[in-house]
JSON list of C-alpha atoms in Angstrom, two decimals:
[
{"chain": "A", "resi": 1, "resn": "VAL", "atom": "CA", "xyz": [-226.62, -34.08, -24.16]},
{"chain": "A", "resi": 2, "resn": "VAL", "atom": "CA", "xyz": [-225.66, -34.23, -27.80]},
{"chain": "A", "resi": 3, "resn": "GLU", "atom": "CA", "xyz": [-222.19, -33.16, -28.60]},
{"chain": "A", "resi": 4, "resn": "GLY", "atom": "CA", "xyz": [-221.88, -31.14, -31.80]},
{"chain": "A", "resi": 5, "resn": "LYS", "atom": "CA", "xyz": [-219.05, -31.64, -34.23]},
{"chain": "A", "resi": 6, "resn": "LYS", "atom": "CA", "xyz": [-217.07, -28.62, -35.12]},
{"chain": "A", "resi": 7, "resn": "GLU", "atom": "CA", "xyz": [-216.14, -28.45, -38.78]},
{"chain": "A", "resi": 8, "resn": "GLU", "atom": "CA", "xyz": [-212.95, -26.63, -39.49]},
{"chain": "A", "resi": 9, "resn": "GLU", "atom": "CA", "xyz": [-212.73, -24.81, -42.75]},
{"chain": "A", "resi": 10, "resn": "GLU", "atom": "CA", "xyz": [-209.50, -25.09, -44.64]},
{"chain": "A", "resi": 11, "resn": "LYS", "atom": "CA", "xyz": [-208.48, -21.54, -45.31]},
{"chain": "A", "resi": 12, "resn": "GLU", "atom": "CA", "xyz": [-206.38, -20.58, -48.28]},
{"chain": "A", "resi": 13, "resn": "ASP", "atom": "CA", "xyz": [-202.92, -19.21, -47.48]},
{"chain": "A", "resi": 14, "resn": "PRO", "atom": "CA", "xyz": [-202.50, -15.53, -48.30]},
{"chain": "A", "resi": 15, "resn": "VAL", "atom": "CA", "xyz": [-200.70, -15.03, -51.61]},
{"chain": "A", "resi": 16, "resn": "VAL", "atom": "CA", "xyz": [-197.57, -13.69, -49.93]},
{"chain": "A", "resi": 17, "resn": "ILE", "atom": "CA", "xyz": [-196.98, -16.91, -48.00]},
{"chain": "A", "resi": 18, "resn": "GLY", "atom": "CA", "xyz": [-194.76, -19.06, -50.16]},
{"chain": "A", "resi": 19, "resn": "MET", "atom": "CA", "xyz": [-194.07, -16.24, -52.66]},
{"chain": "A", "resi": 20, "resn": "THR", "atom": "CA", "xyz": [-190.57, -16.15, -54.04]},
{"chain": "A", "resi": 21, "resn": "LEU", "atom": "CA", "xyz": [-189.09, -13.14, -55.81]},
{"chain": "A", "resi": 22, "resn": "HIS", "atom": "CA", "xyz": [-186.36, -13.55, -58.41]},
{"chain": "A", "resi": 23, "resn": "SER", "atom": "CA", "xyz": [-184.32, -10.79, -59.98]},
{"chain": "A", "resi": 24, "resn": "SER", "atom": "CA", "xyz": [-181.28, -10.42, -62.19]},
{"chain": "A", "resi": 25, "resn": "PHE", "atom": "CA", "xyz": [-179.36, -7.68, -63.94]},
{"chain": "A", "resi": 26, "resn": "HIS", "atom": "CA", "xyz": [-176.60, -8.21, -66.49]},
{"chain": "A", "resi": 27, "resn": "PHE", "atom": "CA", "xyz": [-174.62, -5.69, -68.45]},
{"chain": "A", "resi": 28, "resn": "GLY", "atom": "CA", "xyz": [-171.52, -5.53, -70.56]},
{"chain": "A", "resi": 29, "resn": "LEU", "atom": "CA", "xyz": [-169.31, -3.11, -72.43]},
{"chain": "A", "resi": 30, "resn": "VAL", "atom": "CA", "xyz": [-166.49, -4.09, -74.76]},
{"chain": "A", "resi": 31, "resn": "ARG", "atom": "CA", "xyz": [-163.89, -1.74, -76.20]},
{"chain": "A", "resi": 32, "resn": "PRO", "atom": "CA", "xyz": [-161.14, -2.55, -78.70]},
{"chain": "A", "resi": 33, "resn": "LEU", "atom": "CA", "xyz": [-157.45, -2.39, -77.82]},
{"chain": "A", "resi": 34, "resn": "THR", "atom": "CA", "xyz": [-155.64, -0.52, -80.57]},
{"chain": "A", "resi": 35, "resn": "PHE", "atom": "CA", "xyz": [-152.14, -0.50, -79.07]},
{"chain": "A", "resi": 36, "resn": "GLY", "atom": "CA", "xyz": [-151.51, 3.05, -80.24]},
{"chain": "A", "resi": 37, "resn": "GLY", "atom": "CA", "xyz": [-152.85, 2.43, -83.77]},
{"chain": "A", "resi": 38, "resn": "LEU", "atom": "CA", "xyz": [-151.09, -0.90, -84.37]},
{"chain": "A", "resi": 39, "resn": "CYS", "atom": "CA", "xyz": [-154.41, -2.78, -84.38]},
{"chain": "A", "resi": 40, "resn": "SER", "atom": "CA", "xyz": [-157.76, -2.08, -85.99]},
{"chain": "A", "resi": 41, "resn": "GLY", "atom": "CA", "xyz": [-160.26, -0.29, -83.79]},
{"chain": "A", "resi": 42, "resn": "LYS", "atom": "CA", "xyz": [-163.05, -2.66, -84.82]},
{"chain": "A", "resi": 43, "resn": "ILE", "atom": "CA", "xyz": [-164.46, -5.28, -82.51]},
{"chain": "A", "resi": 44, "resn": "PRO", "atom": "CA", "xyz": [-164.66, -8.71, -84.22]},
{"chain": "A", "resi": 45, "resn": "LEU", "atom": "CA", "xyz": [-168.18, -10.14, -84.64]},
{"chain": "A", "resi": 46, "resn": "ALA", "atom": "CA", "xyz": [-167.30, -13.09, -82.40]},
{"chain": "A", "resi": 47, "resn": "ASP", "atom": "CA", "xyz": [-166.43, -10.73, -79.51]},
{"chain": "A", "resi": 48, "resn": "ARG", "atom": "CA", "xyz": [-169.66, -8.69, -79.61]},
{"chain": "A", "resi": 49, "resn": "PHE", "atom": "CA", "xyz": [-172.72, -9.17, -77.41]},
{"chain": "A", "resi": 50, "resn": "TYR", "atom": "CA", "xyz": [-175.81, -10.91, -78.75]},
{"chain": "A", "resi": 51, "resn": "VAL", "atom": "CA", "xyz": [-178.99, -10.52, -76.71]},
{"chain": "A", "resi": 52, "resn": "GLY", "atom": "CA", "xyz": [-182.29, -12.40, -76.82]},
{"chain": "A", "resi": 53, "resn": "GLY", "atom": "CA", "xyz": [-183.75, -15.82, -76.20]},
{"chain": "A", "resi": 54, "resn": "PRO", "atom": "CA", "xyz": [-185.26, -17.58, -73.19]},
{"chain": "A", "resi": 55, "resn": "GLY", "atom": "CA", "xyz": [-182.15, -17.25, -71.04]},
{"chain": "A", "resi": 56, "resn": "GLN", "atom": "CA", "xyz": [-181.95, -13.46, -71.41]},
{"chain": "A", "resi": 57, "resn": "LEU", "atom": "CA", "xyz": [-185.06, -11.79, -72.84]},
{"chain": "A", "resi": 58, "resn": "ARG", "atom": "CA", "xyz": [-188.07, -14.06, -73.08]},
{"chain": "A", "resi": 59, "resn": "GLY", "atom": "CA", "xyz": [-190.18, -13.60, -76.18]},
{"chain": "A", "resi": 60, "resn": "PHE", "atom": "CA", "xyz": [-187.26, -12.79, -78.47]},
{"chain": "A", "resi": 61, "resn": "MET", "atom": "CA", "xyz": [-185.25, -15.10, -80.68]},
{"chain": "A", "resi": 62, "resn": "PRO", "atom": "CA", "xyz": [-181.62, -15.72, -79.71]},
{"chain": "A", "resi": 63, "resn": "ALA", "atom": "CA", "xyz": [-179.61, -12.71, -80.95]},
{"chain": "A", "resi": 64, "resn": "GLY", "atom": "CA", "xyz": [-182.95, -11.06, -81.78]},
{"chain": "A", "resi": 65, "resn": "ILE", "atom": "CA", "xyz": [-182.13, -7.75, -80.05]},
{"chain": "A", "resi": 66, "resn": "GLY", "atom": "CA", "xyz": [-179.60, -5.24, -81.31]},
{"chain": "A", "resi": 67, "resn": "PRO", "atom": "CA", "xyz": [-177.99, -3.97, -84.52]},
{"chain": "A", "resi": 68, "resn": "ARG", "atom": "CA", "xyz": [-178.82, -5.84, -87.71]},
{"chain": "A", "resi": 69, "resn": "ALA", "atom": "CA", "xyz": [-177.49, -5.93, -91.26]},
{"chain": "A", "resi": 70, "resn": "SER", "atom": "CA", "xyz": [-179.67, -4.12, -93.78]},
{"chain": "A", "resi": 71, "resn": "ARG", "atom": "CA", "xyz": [-179.95, -7.27, -95.90]},
{"chain": "A", "resi": 72, "resn": "GLY", "atom": "CA", "xyz": [-179.52, -11.00, -95.60]},
{"chain": "A", "resi": 73, "resn": "GLY", "atom": "CA", "xyz": [-180.69, -13.40, -92.97]},
{"chain": "A", "resi": 74, "resn": "SER", "atom": "CA", "xyz": [-183.07, -15.86, -94.57]},
{"chain": "A", "resi": 75, "resn": "SER", "atom": "CA", "xyz": [-184.45, -16.99, -91.19]},
{"chain": "A", "resi": 76, "resn": "VAL", "atom": "CA", "xyz": [-184.61, -13.56, -89.53]},
{"chain": "A", "resi": 77, "resn": "PRO", "atom": "CA", "xyz": [-186.50, -10.56, -90.93]},
{"chain": "A", "resi": 78, "resn": "GLY", "atom": "CA", "xyz": [-184.30, -7.50, -91.36]},
{"chain": "A", "resi": 79, "resn": "GLY", "atom": "CA", "xyz": [-180.93, -9.14, -91.76]},
{"chain": "A", "resi": 80, "resn": "ASP", "atom": "CA", "xyz": [-178.40, -10.98, -89.65]},
{"chain": "A", "resi": 81, "resn": "SER", "atom": "CA", "xyz": [-177.50, -9.84, -86.17]},
{"chain": "A", "resi": 82, "resn": "LEU", "atom": "CA", "xyz": [-174.29, -7.78, -86.03]},
{"chain": "A", "resi": 83, "resn": "GLY", "atom": "CA", "xyz": [-174.01, -7.77, -82.25]},
{"chain": "A", "resi": 84, "resn": "GLY", "atom": "CA", "xyz": [-173.34, -4.77, -80.06]},
{"chain": "A", "resi": 85, "resn": "ASP", "atom": "CA", "xyz": [-170.65, -3.46, -77.78]},
{"chain": "A", "resi": 86, "resn": "LEU", "atom": "CA", "xyz": [-173.00, -2.38, -74.96]},
{"chain": "A", "resi": 87, "resn": "PHE", "atom": "CA", "xyz": [-175.91, -4.35, -73.49]},
{"chain": "A", "resi": 88, "resn": "TYR", "atom": "CA", "xyz": [-178.06, -4.78, -70.42]},
{"chain": "A", "resi": 89, "resn": "THR", "atom": "CA", "xyz": [-180.81, -7.20, -69.46]},
{"chain": "A", "resi": 90, "resn": "SER", "atom": "CA", "xyz": [-182.98, -7.16, -66.38]},
{"chain": "A", "resi": 91, "resn": "THR", "atom": "CA", "xyz": [-185.57, -9.58, -65.00]},
{"chain": "A", "resi": 92, "resn": "LEU", "atom": "CA", "xyz": [-188.02, -9.37, -62.13]},
{"chain": "A", "resi": 93, "resn": "ALA", "atom": "CA", "xyz": [-190.13, -12.46, -61.47]},
{"chain": "A", "resi": 94, "resn": "ALA", "atom": "CA", "xyz": [-192.41, -13.84, -58.77]},
{"chain": "A", "resi": 95, "resn": "SER", "atom": "CA", "xyz": [-193.67, -17.35, -58.12]},
{"chain": "A", "resi": 96, "resn": "VAL", "atom": "CA", "xyz": [-196.29, -18.75, -55.75]},
{"chain": "A", "resi": 97, "resn": "PRO", "atom": "CA", "xyz": [-197.45, -22.29, -55.00]},
{"chain": "A", "resi": 98, "resn": "PHE", "atom": "CA", "xyz": [-200.65, -23.48, -56.69]},
{"chain": "A", "resi": 99, "resn": "PRO", "atom": "CA", "xyz": [-203.83, -23.05, -54.60]},
{"chain": "A", "resi": 100, "resn": "LYS", "atom": "CA", "xyz": [-204.85, -25.92, -52.32]},
{"chain": "A", "resi": 101, "resn": "SER", "atom": "CA", "xyz": [-207.82, -26.59, -54.60]},
{"chain": "A", "resi": 102, "resn": "ILE", "atom": "CA", "xyz": [-205.33, -27.91, -57.19]},
{"chain": "A", "resi": 103, "resn": "SER", "atom": "CA", "xyz": [-203.70, -30.31, -54.77]},
{"chain": "A", "resi": 104, "resn": "THR", "atom": "CA", "xyz": [-201.94, -32.55, -57.31]},
{"chain": "A", "resi": 105, "resn": "LEU", "atom": "CA", "xyz": [-199.85, -29.70, -58.68]},
{"chain": "A", "resi": 106, "resn": "ARG", "atom": "CA", "xyz": [-199.31, -28.13, -55.27]},
{"chain": "A", "resi": 107, "resn": "HIS", "atom": "CA", "xyz": [-198.06, -31.37, -53.69]},
{"chain": "A", "resi": 108, "resn": "ASN", "atom": "CA", "xyz": [-195.67, -31.95, -56.59]},
{"chain": "A", "resi": 109, "resn": "GLY", "atom": "CA", "xyz": [-194.06, -28.56, -56.11]},
{"chain": "A", "resi": 110, "resn": "ALA", "atom": "CA", "xyz": [-195.46, -26.82, -59.20]},
{"chain": "A", "resi": 111, "resn": "ARG", "atom": "CA", "xyz": [-195.68, -23.03, -58.97]},
{"chain": "A", "resi": 112, "resn": "LEU", "atom": "CA", "xyz": [-197.40, -20.16, -60.77]},
{"chain": "A", "resi": 113, "resn": "PHE", "atom": "CA", "xyz": [-194.81, -17.86, -62.29]},
{"chain": "A", "resi": 114, "resn": "GLY", "atom": "CA", "xyz": [-194.98, -14.27, -63.63]},
{"chain": "A", "resi": 115, "resn": "PHE", "atom": "CA", "xyz": [-192.16, -12.10, -64.95]},
{"chain": "A", "resi": 116, "resn": "VAL", "atom": "CA", "xyz": [-191.10, -8.81, -66.52]},
{"chain": "A", "resi": 117, "resn": "ASN", "atom": "CA", "xyz": [-187.99, -8.49, -68.73]},
{"chain": "A", "resi": 118, "resn": "ALA", "atom": "CA", "xyz": [-186.23, -5.41, -70.10]},
{"chain": "A", "resi": 119, "resn": "GLY", "atom": "CA", "xyz": [-183.02, -4.94, -72.04]},
{"chain": "A", "resi": 120, "resn": "THR", "atom": "CA", "xyz": [-181.22, -3.73, -75.09]},
{"chain": "A", "resi": 121, "resn": "CYS", "atom": "CA", "xyz": [-178.06, -4.18, -77.13]},
{"chain": "A", "resi": 122, "resn": "VAL", "atom": "CA", "xyz": [-176.47, -1.30, -79.06]},
{"chain": "A", "resi": 123, "resn": "SER", "atom": "CA", "xyz": [-173.36, -0.43, -80.99]},
{"chain": "A", "resi": 124, "resn": "THR", "atom": "CA", "xyz": [-171.68, 2.74, -79.72]},
{"chain": "A", "resi": 125, "resn": "THR", "atom": "CA", "xyz": [-168.86, 2.64, -82.26]},
{"chain": "A", "resi": 126, "resn": "GLY", "atom": "CA", "xyz": [-171.05, 3.03, -85.34]}
]
């Protein structure tokens, strides 16, 4: 009697096994304190919100979102960023391990990553 060998196929894990979801939401609103008219009602440039860049909205330059000066800004088209007093940013991302067929990356902990970002920065005081 000849005993047959049973070959086991290595099956790929379903995509949902090992999937990690990441999310974040940030917002801010700043208003000036006028102390009954004793102080200016303007918000200093240093106290405004500046949105953009890899830590907030991928694909945009730092301070690339929001109100801009009509002129100026040699490195940025459209003028320098003036900042805003209201902003929000939101991110939804998912990551999964590399397939078993790419074992080097999988064993070293590398992951495939996809994301969606949304956000804005506006000036409500004009």
